[in-house]
Short mmCIF file of C-alpha atoms in Angstrom, two decimals:
data_model
loop_
_atom_site.label_atom_id
_atom_site.label_comp_id
_atom_site.label_asym_id
_atom_site.label_seq_id
_atom_site.Cartn_x
_atom_site.Cartn_y
_atom_site.Cartn_z
CA MET A 1 0.00 0.00 0.00
CA ARG A 2 2.65 2.46 1.01
CA ARG A 3 4.73 1.39 -1.91
CA THR A 4 1.87 2.24 -4.25
CA VAL A 5 1.60 5.69 -2.73
CA ALA A 6 5.34 6.17 -3.21
CA LEU A 7 5.04 5.09 -6.83
CA LEU A 8 2.15 7.47 -7.41
CA ILE A 9 4.14 10.33 -5.89
CA VAL A 10 7.03 9.61 -8.24
CA ILE A 11 4.76 9.49 -11.29
CA LEU A 12 3.11 12.75 -10.25
CA ALA A 13 6.50 14.35 -9.67
CA VAL A 14 7.76 13.26 -13.08
CA LEU A 15 4.61 14.65 -14.73
CA ILE A 16 4.95 17.99 -12.96
CA LEU A 17 8.63 18.12 -13.84
CA GLY A 18 7.80 17.42 -17.46
CA ILE A 19 5.21 20.18 -17.65
CA LEU A 20 7.45 22.64 -15.86
CA GLY A 21 10.38 21.66 -18.03
CA TYR A 22 8.42 22.38 -21.18
CA GLN A 23 7.15 25.72 -19.85
CA ILE A 24 10.62 26.71 -18.72
CA GLY A 25 12.18 25.79 -22.05
CA HIS A 26 9.52 27.71 -23.93
CA ARG A 27 9.95 30.73 -21.71
CA ILE A 28 13.74 30.71 -22.00
CA VAL A 29 13.53 30.75 -25.78
CA LEU A 30 10.98 33.55 -25.67
CA ASN A 31 13.07 35.61 -23.27
CA ALA A 32 16.19 35.14 -25.37
CA GLU A 33 14.29 36.48 -28.38
CA ILE A 34 13.08 39.46 -26.40
CA GLN A 35 16.55 40.23 -25.03
CA GLN A 36 17.96 40.10 -28.54
CA ARG A 37 15.27 42.40 -29.84
CA ILE A 38 15.56 45.03 -27.14
CA ARG A 39 19.33 45.13 -27.21
CA THR A 40 18.86 47.93 -29.68
CA LEU A 41 16.00 50.39 -29.61
CA PRO A 42 12.94 48.58 -30.97
CA GLY A 43 10.38 50.28 -33.17
CA LEU A 44 7.76 51.97 -31.03
CA GLU A 45 5.18 52.45 -33.77
CA VAL A 46 2.76 50.10 -32.04
CA PHE A 47 2.17 52.80 -29.47
CA SER A 48 0.13 55.87 -30.25
CA HIS A 49 -0.04 59.47 -29.16
CA LEU A 50 -3.06 60.53 -27.17
CA ASN A 51 -4.69 61.82 -30.34
CA GLY A 52 -4.58 58.36 -31.86
CA GLU A 53 -1.67 58.90 -34.24
CA ARG A 54 0.95 56.19 -34.29
CA PHE A 55 4.33 57.16 -32.92
CA ASP A 56 6.87 58.13 -35.51
CA MET A 57 10.42 57.10 -34.60
CA SER A 58 11.86 60.05 -36.50
CA ALA A 59 10.49 62.32 -33.77
CA LEU A 60 13.33 61.12 -31.58
CA ASP A 61 16.39 63.31 -31.62
CA PRO A 62 19.33 61.21 -32.91
CA HIS A 63 21.73 63.11 -30.65
CA ARG A 64 19.88 62.25 -27.49
CA ALA A 65 19.77 59.14 -25.39
CA VAL A 66 16.34 57.53 -25.30
CA VAL A 67 14.68 56.52 -22.06
CA ILE A 68 11.57 54.39 -22.20
CA MET A 69 9.44 54.22 -19.10
CA HIS A 70 6.46 51.98 -18.65
CA PHE A 71 4.16 53.45 -16.04
CA HIS A 72 0.66 53.87 -14.71
CA SER A 73 -0.62 57.20 -13.43
CA ASP A 74 -2.20 55.53 -10.39
CA CYS A 75 1.09 54.08 -9.29
CA ALA A 76 2.71 56.21 -6.59
CA PHE A 77 6.24 55.10 -7.43
CA CYS A 78 5.72 56.03 -11.08
CA LYS A 79 4.43 59.47 -10.17
CA VAL A 80 7.38 60.15 -7.88
CA GLN A 81 9.82 59.01 -10.55
CA VAL A 82 8.28 61.22 -13.22
CA GLU A 83 8.30 64.22 -10.90
CA ASP A 84 11.90 63.50 -10.00
CA VAL A 85 12.82 63.39 -13.68
CA LEU A 86 11.03 66.64 -14.46
CA ASN A 87 13.09 68.26 -11.71
CA HIS A 88 16.32 67.18 -13.35
CA PRO A 89 17.04 69.66 -16.16
CA GLU A 90 20.28 68.04 -17.36
CA LEU A 91 18.53 64.74 -17.79
CA ILE A 92 15.67 66.36 -19.69
CA ALA A 93 18.11 68.22 -21.91
CA SER A 94 20.09 65.14 -22.87
CA THR A 95 17.36 62.59 -23.44
CA SER A 96 14.20 61.81 -25.32
CA TRP A 97 11.64 60.37 -22.94
CA VAL A 98 9.01 57.93 -24.04
CA LEU A 99 6.39 57.34 -21.37
CA ILE A 100 4.17 54.42 -22.17
CA SER A 101 1.03 53.36 -20.38
CA SER A 102 -1.83 51.01 -21.15
CA GLU A 103 -4.42 52.90 -19.13
CA GLN A 104 -7.30 54.90 -20.60
CA VAL A 105 -6.48 57.89 -22.78
CA ASP A 106 -8.60 60.14 -20.56
CA SER A 107 -6.54 59.52 -17.45
CA LEU A 108 -3.39 59.94 -19.53
CA ARG A 109 -4.62 63.35 -20.66
CA VAL A 110 -5.15 64.29 -17.02
CA PHE A 111 -1.62 63.11 -16.26
CA GLU A 112 -0.27 65.13 -19.17
CA GLN A 113 -2.06 68.25 -17.98
CA LYS A 114 -0.98 67.87 -14.40
CA ASN A 115 2.69 67.54 -15.28
CA GLN A 116 2.54 69.96 -18.22
CA LEU A 117 4.24 67.42 -20.42
CA GLY A 118 3.18 69.27 -23.55
CA ALA A 119 5.78 71.91 -22.74
CA TYR A 120 8.62 69.49 -23.32
CA PRO A 121 9.46 68.83 -26.98
CA PHE A 122 11.23 65.57 -26.26
CA ILE A 123 8.89 63.96 -23.81
CA PHE A 124 6.42 61.70 -25.53
CA LEU A 125 3.40 60.31 -23.73
CA LEU A 126 2.20 57.22 -25.54
CA HIS A 127 -0.82 55.00 -25.15
CA ASP A 128 -0.42 51.25 -25.33
CA ASP A 129 -3.88 50.43 -26.61
CA GLN A 130 -3.04 46.93 -27.77
CA ARG A 131 -1.04 46.02 -24.65
CA LYS A 132 2.04 45.43 -26.73
CA PHE A 133 4.56 46.51 -24.14
CA PRO A 134 4.83 43.16 -22.30
CA GLU A 135 5.19 41.40 -25.64
CA LEU A 136 7.88 43.76 -26.78
CA PHE A 137 9.90 44.13 -23.60
CA GLY A 138 9.05 40.95 -21.76
CA THR A 139 7.51 42.60 -18.73
CA GLY A 140 4.33 44.44 -17.83
CA LEU A 141 5.73 45.90 -14.64
CA PHE A 142 5.51 49.56 -13.83
CA PRO A 143 7.59 51.52 -13.27
CA VAL A 144 10.22 49.95 -15.46
CA THR A 145 12.84 52.00 -17.25
CA TYR A 146 14.94 51.13 -20.29
CA ILE A 147 17.85 53.35 -21.14
CA TYR A 148 19.28 53.51 -24.65
CA ASN A 149 22.31 55.53 -25.66
CA ARG A 150 22.64 57.73 -28.75
CA ASN A 151 23.64 54.73 -30.81
CA THR A 152 20.32 53.10 -29.89
CA ARG A 153 22.14 50.50 -27.80
CA LEU A 154 20.62 49.40 -24.52
CA ILE A 155 22.70 50.63 -21.59
CA THR A 156 20.75 49.19 -18.72
CA ASN A 157 17.29 48.87 -17.32
CA PHE A 158 15.76 49.44 -13.92
CA ARG A 159 12.93 47.42 -12.51
CA GLY A 160 10.98 49.48 -10.08
CA GLN A 161 11.42 53.05 -9.10
CA VAL A 162 14.76 54.71 -9.70
CA LYS A 163 16.17 58.17 -9.07
CA ALA A 164 16.57 60.52 -12.01
CA SER A 165 20.20 61.06 -11.01
CA ALA A 166 20.87 57.33 -11.32
CA ILE A 167 19.45 57.37 -14.86
CA TYR A 168 21.55 60.42 -15.70
CA ARG A 169 24.65 58.75 -14.31
CA ALA A 170 24.00 55.65 -16.38
CA ILE A 171 23.87 57.76 -19.52
CA THR A 172 26.89 59.95 -18.83
CA ALA A 173 29.05 57.15 -17.46
CA GLN A 174 28.35 55.26 -20.65
CA ASP A 175 29.54 58.13 -22.78
CA ASP A 176 32.83 58.26 -20.95
CA THR A 177 33.36 54.52 -20.65
CA VAL A 178 33.33 54.09 -24.36
CA ARG A 179 36.45 56.23 -24.58
CA SER A 180 38.32 55.14 -21.50
CA ARG A 181 37.69 53.16 -18.38
CA SER A 182 38.91 54.74 -15.20
CA GLU A 183 38.54 53.45 -11.67
CA SER A 184 35.92 55.98 -10.64
CA GLU A 185 33.68 55.17 -13.57
CA ALA A 186 33.97 51.52 -12.82
CA THR A 187 32.79 52.29 -9.31
CA ILE A 188 29.80 54.25 -10.59
CA TYR A 189 29.09 51.34 -12.81
CA ARG A 190 29.18 48.89 -9.97
CA ARG A 191 26.65 50.92 -8.01
CA ILE A 192 24.10 50.72 -10.78
CA PRO A 193 22.84 47.19 -10.74
CA ALA A 194 22.26 45.86 -14.19
CA SER A 195 19.40 43.43 -14.39
CA ARG A 196 20.11 39.91 -13.40
CA GLY A 197 22.72 39.11 -16.03
CA ASP A 198 20.28 38.71 -18.86
CA ILE A 199 20.60 42.14 -20.38
CA PRO A 200 24.31 42.77 -20.64
CA ALA A 201 25.48 46.15 -19.45
CA VAL A 202 27.93 48.31 -21.33
CA ASP A 203 30.69 45.74 -21.09
CA ALA A 204 29.28 43.92 -24.09
CA ASP A 205 29.17 47.20 -25.98
CA LEU A 206 32.74 47.96 -25.05
CA ALA A 207 33.81 44.48 -26.04
CA GLU A 208 32.23 44.88 -29.43
CA GLN A 209 33.91 48.21 -29.93
CA ILE A 210 37.28 46.70 -29.19
CA HIS A 211 36.86 43.71 -31.45
CA MET D 1 34.75 2.41 16.27
CA ARG D 2 33.23 5.11 14.01
CA GLN D 3 30.08 3.09 13.81
CA THR D 4 29.29 3.23 17.51
CA ALA D 5 30.05 6.92 17.67
CA ILE D 6 27.45 7.61 15.01
CA SER D 7 25.01 5.26 16.73
CA ARG D 8 25.40 7.27 19.89
CA ILE D 9 24.80 10.49 17.97
CA THR D 10 21.56 9.11 16.57
CA ARG D 11 20.27 8.70 20.09
CA ILE D 12 20.09 12.47 20.57
CA ASP D 13 16.47 13.46 20.84
CA GLY D 14 15.01 14.97 17.67
CA TRP D 15 13.50 17.87 19.56
CA VAL D 16 16.90 18.81 20.94
CA LEU D 17 18.20 19.00 17.39
CA PHE D 18 15.26 21.09 16.34
CA TYR D 19 15.65 23.58 19.15
CA ILE D 20 19.38 23.92 18.58
CA LEU D 21 18.72 24.68 14.91
CA LEU D 22 16.03 27.17 15.84
CA ILE D 23 18.23 29.01 18.34
CA MET D 24 21.26 29.09 16.04
CA TYR D 25 19.24 30.39 13.10
CA ALA D 26 17.62 32.97 15.36
CA LEU D 27 21.05 34.17 16.44
CA TYR D 28 22.16 34.27 12.83
CA GLN D 29 19.09 36.29 11.82
CA PHE D 30 19.72 38.69 14.68
CA GLY D 31 23.35 39.03 13.69
CA MET D 32 22.38 39.62 10.06
CA ASN D 33 19.94 42.37 10.96
CA ASN D 34 22.24 44.16 13.37
CA ALA D 35 25.78 43.56 12.18
CA LEU D 36 25.38 43.50 8.43
CA LEU D 37 22.02 44.78 7.22
CA THR D 38 22.04 47.85 9.36
CA LYS D 39 20.10 50.96 8.50
CA ASP D 40 23.27 52.71 7.33
CA PHE D 41 24.18 49.78 5.12
CA ILE D 42 20.79 49.77 3.45
CA VAL D 43 20.83 53.53 3.03
CA ARG D 44 24.30 53.42 1.46
CA SER D 45 23.19 50.67 -0.88
CA TYR D 46 20.14 52.43 -2.23
CA GLU D 47 20.62 56.15 -1.73
CA GLU D 48 21.90 56.61 -5.28
CA LEU D 49 19.06 54.64 -6.76
CA LEU D 50 15.95 55.47 -4.84
CA PRO D 51 14.55 58.86 -3.95
CA ALA D 52 14.63 59.75 -0.27
CA ASN D 53 10.93 59.19 0.41
CA THR D 54 10.88 55.72 -1.03
CA LEU D 55 14.04 54.79 0.79
CA THR D 56 12.71 55.95 4.16
CA GLY D 57 9.46 54.11 3.51
CA PHE D 58 11.41 50.97 2.69
CA ILE D 59 13.48 51.20 5.86
CA HIS D 60 10.40 51.72 8.01
CA PHE D 61 8.80 48.74 6.39
CA ARG D 62 11.84 46.60 7.16
CA GLU D 63 11.86 47.70 10.78
CA ARG D 64 8.16 47.11 11.27
CA PHE D 65 8.28 43.63 9.83
CA GLU D 66 11.56 42.43 11.25
CA TRP D 67 9.65 39.94 13.35
CA ALA D 68 8.20 38.38 10.20
CA GLY D 69 11.69 37.29 9.19
CA TYR D 70 11.98 35.22 12.33
CA VAL D 71 8.54 33.67 11.90
CA ILE D 72 9.31 32.71 8.32
CA MET D 73 12.64 31.24 9.33
CA PHE D 74 11.10 29.18 12.14
CA SER D 75 8.44 27.76 9.89
CA MET D 76 10.85 27.08 7.04
CA ILE D 77 12.83 24.52 9.05
CA PRO D 78 10.00 22.00 9.62
CA ILE D 79 8.64 22.57 6.13
CA LYS D 80 11.99 22.01 4.49
CA VAL D 81 12.85 18.95 6.57
CA SER D 82 9.39 17.47 5.96
CA TYR D 83 9.76 17.90 2.24
CA SER D 84 13.18 16.24 2.25
CA ALA D 85 11.91 13.45 4.47
CA ILE D 86 8.95 12.76 2.20
CA CYS D 87 11.24 12.62 -0.82
CA ILE D 88 13.74 10.33 0.87
CA ASN D 89 10.99 8.17 2.35
CA THR D 90 9.59 7.69 -1.14
CA GLY D 91 13.02 6.55 -2.19
CA THR D 92 13.52 4.12 0.69
CA LEU D 93 10.03 2.65 0.20
CA LEU D 94 10.62 2.02 -3.47
CA ALA D 95 14.03 0.55 -2.72
CA GLY D 96 12.48 -1.85 -0.26
CA TYR D 97 13.88 -0.51 2.99
CA ASP D 98 11.63 -0.24 6.00
CA VAL D 99 12.53 2.94 7.86
CA ARG D 100 10.09 4.91 9.93
CA PHE D 101 9.28 8.39 8.67
CA THR D 102 10.17 9.89 12.05
CA ARG D 103 13.65 8.46 11.74
CA ILE D 104 14.09 9.87 8.26
CA PHE D 105 12.87 13.20 9.57
CA LYS D 106 15.48 13.03 12.31
CA ALA D 107 18.16 12.21 9.75
CA GLY D 108 17.01 15.32 7.88
CA LEU D 109 17.42 17.37 11.05
CA PHE D 110 20.98 16.15 11.35
CA GLY D 111 21.55 17.10 7.73
CA GLU D 112 20.26 20.61 8.37
CA PHE D 113 23.31 21.22 10.51
CA VAL D 114 25.36 21.16 7.33
CA PHE D 115 23.33 24.06 5.98
CA LEU D 116 23.49 25.82 9.33
CA PHE D 117 27.24 25.54 9.27
CA ALA D 118 27.27 26.79 5.67
CA THR D 119 25.14 29.80 6.58
CA LEU D 120 27.22 30.71 9.62
CA PHE D 121 30.47 30.21 7.71
CA GLN D 122 29.29 32.46 4.87
CA PHE D 123 28.11 35.06 7.37
CA ALA D 124 31.48 35.07 9.15
CA TRP D 125 33.28 35.24 5.81
CA ILE D 126 31.17 38.19 4.68
CA LEU D 127 31.85 40.06 7.91
CA THR D 128 35.57 39.41 8.10
CA VAL D 129 36.86 38.97 4.57
CA LEU D 130 34.38 40.56 2.17
CA ARG D 131 33.45 43.49 4.38
CA PRO D 132 30.88 44.88 1.98
CA GLU D 133 30.04 48.56 2.00
CA VAL D 134 26.86 48.19 0.05
CA ILE D 135 24.56 45.35 -0.68
CA GLN D 136 25.69 45.22 -4.30
CA ASP D 137 29.12 44.07 -3.09
CA LEU D 138 27.50 40.83 -2.05
CA GLU D 139 26.40 39.96 -5.54
CA GLY D 140 28.27 37.05 -6.99
CA PHE D 141 29.03 35.50 -3.61
CA TYR D 142 28.20 31.83 -4.09
CA PRO D 143 30.91 29.90 -2.30
CA LEU D 144 31.54 26.27 -3.11
CA SER D 145 28.87 26.18 -5.79
CA LEU D 146 29.02 25.78 -9.55
CA LEU D 147 27.78 29.32 -9.93
CA GLY D 148 30.66 30.54 -7.77
CA LEU D 149 33.13 29.13 -10.26
CA LEU D 150 31.65 31.12 -13.11
CA ASN D 151 31.37 34.83 -13.58
CA SER D 152 27.78 35.35 -12.52
CA GLU D 153 27.26 38.19 -14.98
CA SER D 154 28.10 36.06 -17.98
CA VAL D 155 25.39 33.59 -17.09
CA PRO D 156 21.73 34.26 -17.84
CA GLY D 157 19.55 35.02 -14.83
CA TRP D 158 17.35 32.00 -15.01
CA ILE D 159 20.22 29.56 -14.59
CA HIS D 160 21.47 31.20 -11.39
CA LEU D 161 19.30 29.20 -9.03
CA PRO D 162 20.11 25.68 -10.31
CA LEU D 163 23.82 26.43 -10.45
CA GLN D 164 23.70 27.91 -6.99
CA LYS D 165 22.01 24.83 -5.60
CA LEU D 166 24.65 22.53 -7.07
CA ASN D 167 27.11 23.06 -4.26
CA LEU D 168 29.25 21.10 -1.85
CA PHE D 169 26.91 21.76 1.05
CA GLU D 170 24.08 19.89 -0.64
CA LEU D 171 26.48 17.02 -1.13
CA GLY D 172 27.43 17.24 2.53
CA TYR D 173 23.75 17.11 3.43
CA VAL D 174 23.24 13.92 1.47
CA VAL D 175 26.33 12.38 3.07
CA VAL D 176 25.19 13.21 6.61
CA VAL D 177 21.64 11.94 6.03
CA SER D 178 23.04 8.77 4.50
CA GLU D 179 25.33 8.18 7.46
CA ILE D 180 22.43 8.49 9.90
CA LEU D 181 20.13 6.33 7.82
CA LYS D 182 22.90 3.75 7.52
CA VAL D 183 22.50 3.16 11.24
CA TYR D 184 18.75 2.76 10.98
CA THR D 185 18.73 0.53 7.93
CA ARG D 186 21.84 -1.45 8.79
CA THR D 187 23.08 -1.52 5.20
CA ASP D 188 26.30 -0.32 3.75
CA PHE D 189 26.91 3.33 3.00
CA ARG D 190 27.03 3.07 -0.75
CA LYS D 191 23.53 1.63 -1.14
CA ILE D 192 21.81 4.10 1.12
CA PHE D 193 23.81 7.00 -0.32
CA ILE D 194 22.54 6.26 -3.81
CA ILE D 195 18.94 6.11 -2.59
CA VAL D 196 19.19 9.35 -0.63
CA ALA D 197 21.08 11.11 -3.41
CA ILE D 198 18.56 10.17 -6.07
CA SER D 199 15.40 10.77 -4.05
CA TYR D 200 16.56 14.00 -2.42
CA GLY D 201 18.17 15.12 -5.65
CA PHE D 202 14.92 14.59 -7.51
CA GLY D 203 13.00 16.51 -4.85
CA LEU D 204 15.50 19.34 -5.10
CA LEU D 205 15.23 19.32 -8.88
CA LEU D 206 11.47 19.71 -8.59
CA LEU D 207 11.84 22.68 -6.25
CA ILE D 208 14.38 24.29 -8.55
CA ALA D 209 12.07 23.77 -11.55
CA VAL D 210 9.20 25.48 -9.71
CA ALA D 211 11.45 28.36 -8.68
CA MET D 212 12.80 28.77 -12.21
CA PHE D 213 9.31 28.71 -13.65
CA LEU D 214 8.21 31.47 -11.28
CA THR D 215 11.33 33.55 -11.97
CA LEU D 216 10.87 33.28 -15.71
CA GLN D 217 7.22 34.26 -15.49
CA THR D 218 8.09 37.60 -13.95
CA MET D 219 11.08 38.28 -16.14
#
């Protein structure tokens, strides 16, 4: 009797392992595809402006870094991060910001009004009507921030709220590291945690430049 | 001579083992919270990343729920040992050995001392050798594991957990449990080691698969 129970447990365990194994394999392949795709700035035409027009990538200034932030106007952390960014003039001056949210256009308009986003030529507030963001970037979290340099290469990303100064440091440290790597920059780099190894930080970029 | 020494060890009451584990882990948790993860340490780790309000909120949250850490730790020990014991019991049943579950559970408790030693050793190492200034300094610290041999940044995130779990301490656990069960089953070490290794290993594999699945879902 007890032996039968043991046998049943083993069969059940093998079944679960099989199902999990398949799901894991599938997910790994999917994630690898996503990582490959977002290594360089992906096309953002699936998102639209609040007036319904699709986003045109040529609106981005080629001399500016691009920061993509997925957010929701009800999320306190998102609000604090956006306010923090708007209070950081150097960051605003050196980047194009793409704020993407899947909430209703009406609440986005309210958000735009409240923060006077229309006054900034390089801050774009986009609506994700088809919920394409998770498909494109592999996560539906908010706030999540992806930072691309002027060469449309991904520098790093931040899951969760992050200070505007940390974003700024990521961008400027990157500019300098491409030319030379000094001890202090390496320290700044260490303090900014790249995501868990799956999206390579600048090192990969640097390596490619050298080769 | 070794045989009788181990037999004597197996006579220690299971509850004594449990309480010793509990007390030692409680001391470790206390040490962690007050010697390593101090308020200053946390502030230093996150002040460049998080705005002040969020950081203060986070610290308050940690302080308010410090007790929860102890509760979780106390409940993890019986849960973990039960899971191991069920796995190993399945193995012994299928292999034809007749060992009482309570004895396997006790063997598991003995094995937990390996992990306790590992935890305390790592803690002491962190405090004396690593001496981290911020929490990010602790990344990549996986002693005696396969992951520790590789550069953790060059390895994709989802493979971290399985490689971390393939370490010498897990092997030590299997050895200790096998030694104890050897006394109860009166067979030679090799046979019981294979049974424990396979059944516990399989149970561990299942846990790792579940953890990986969950990690990948949120990535």
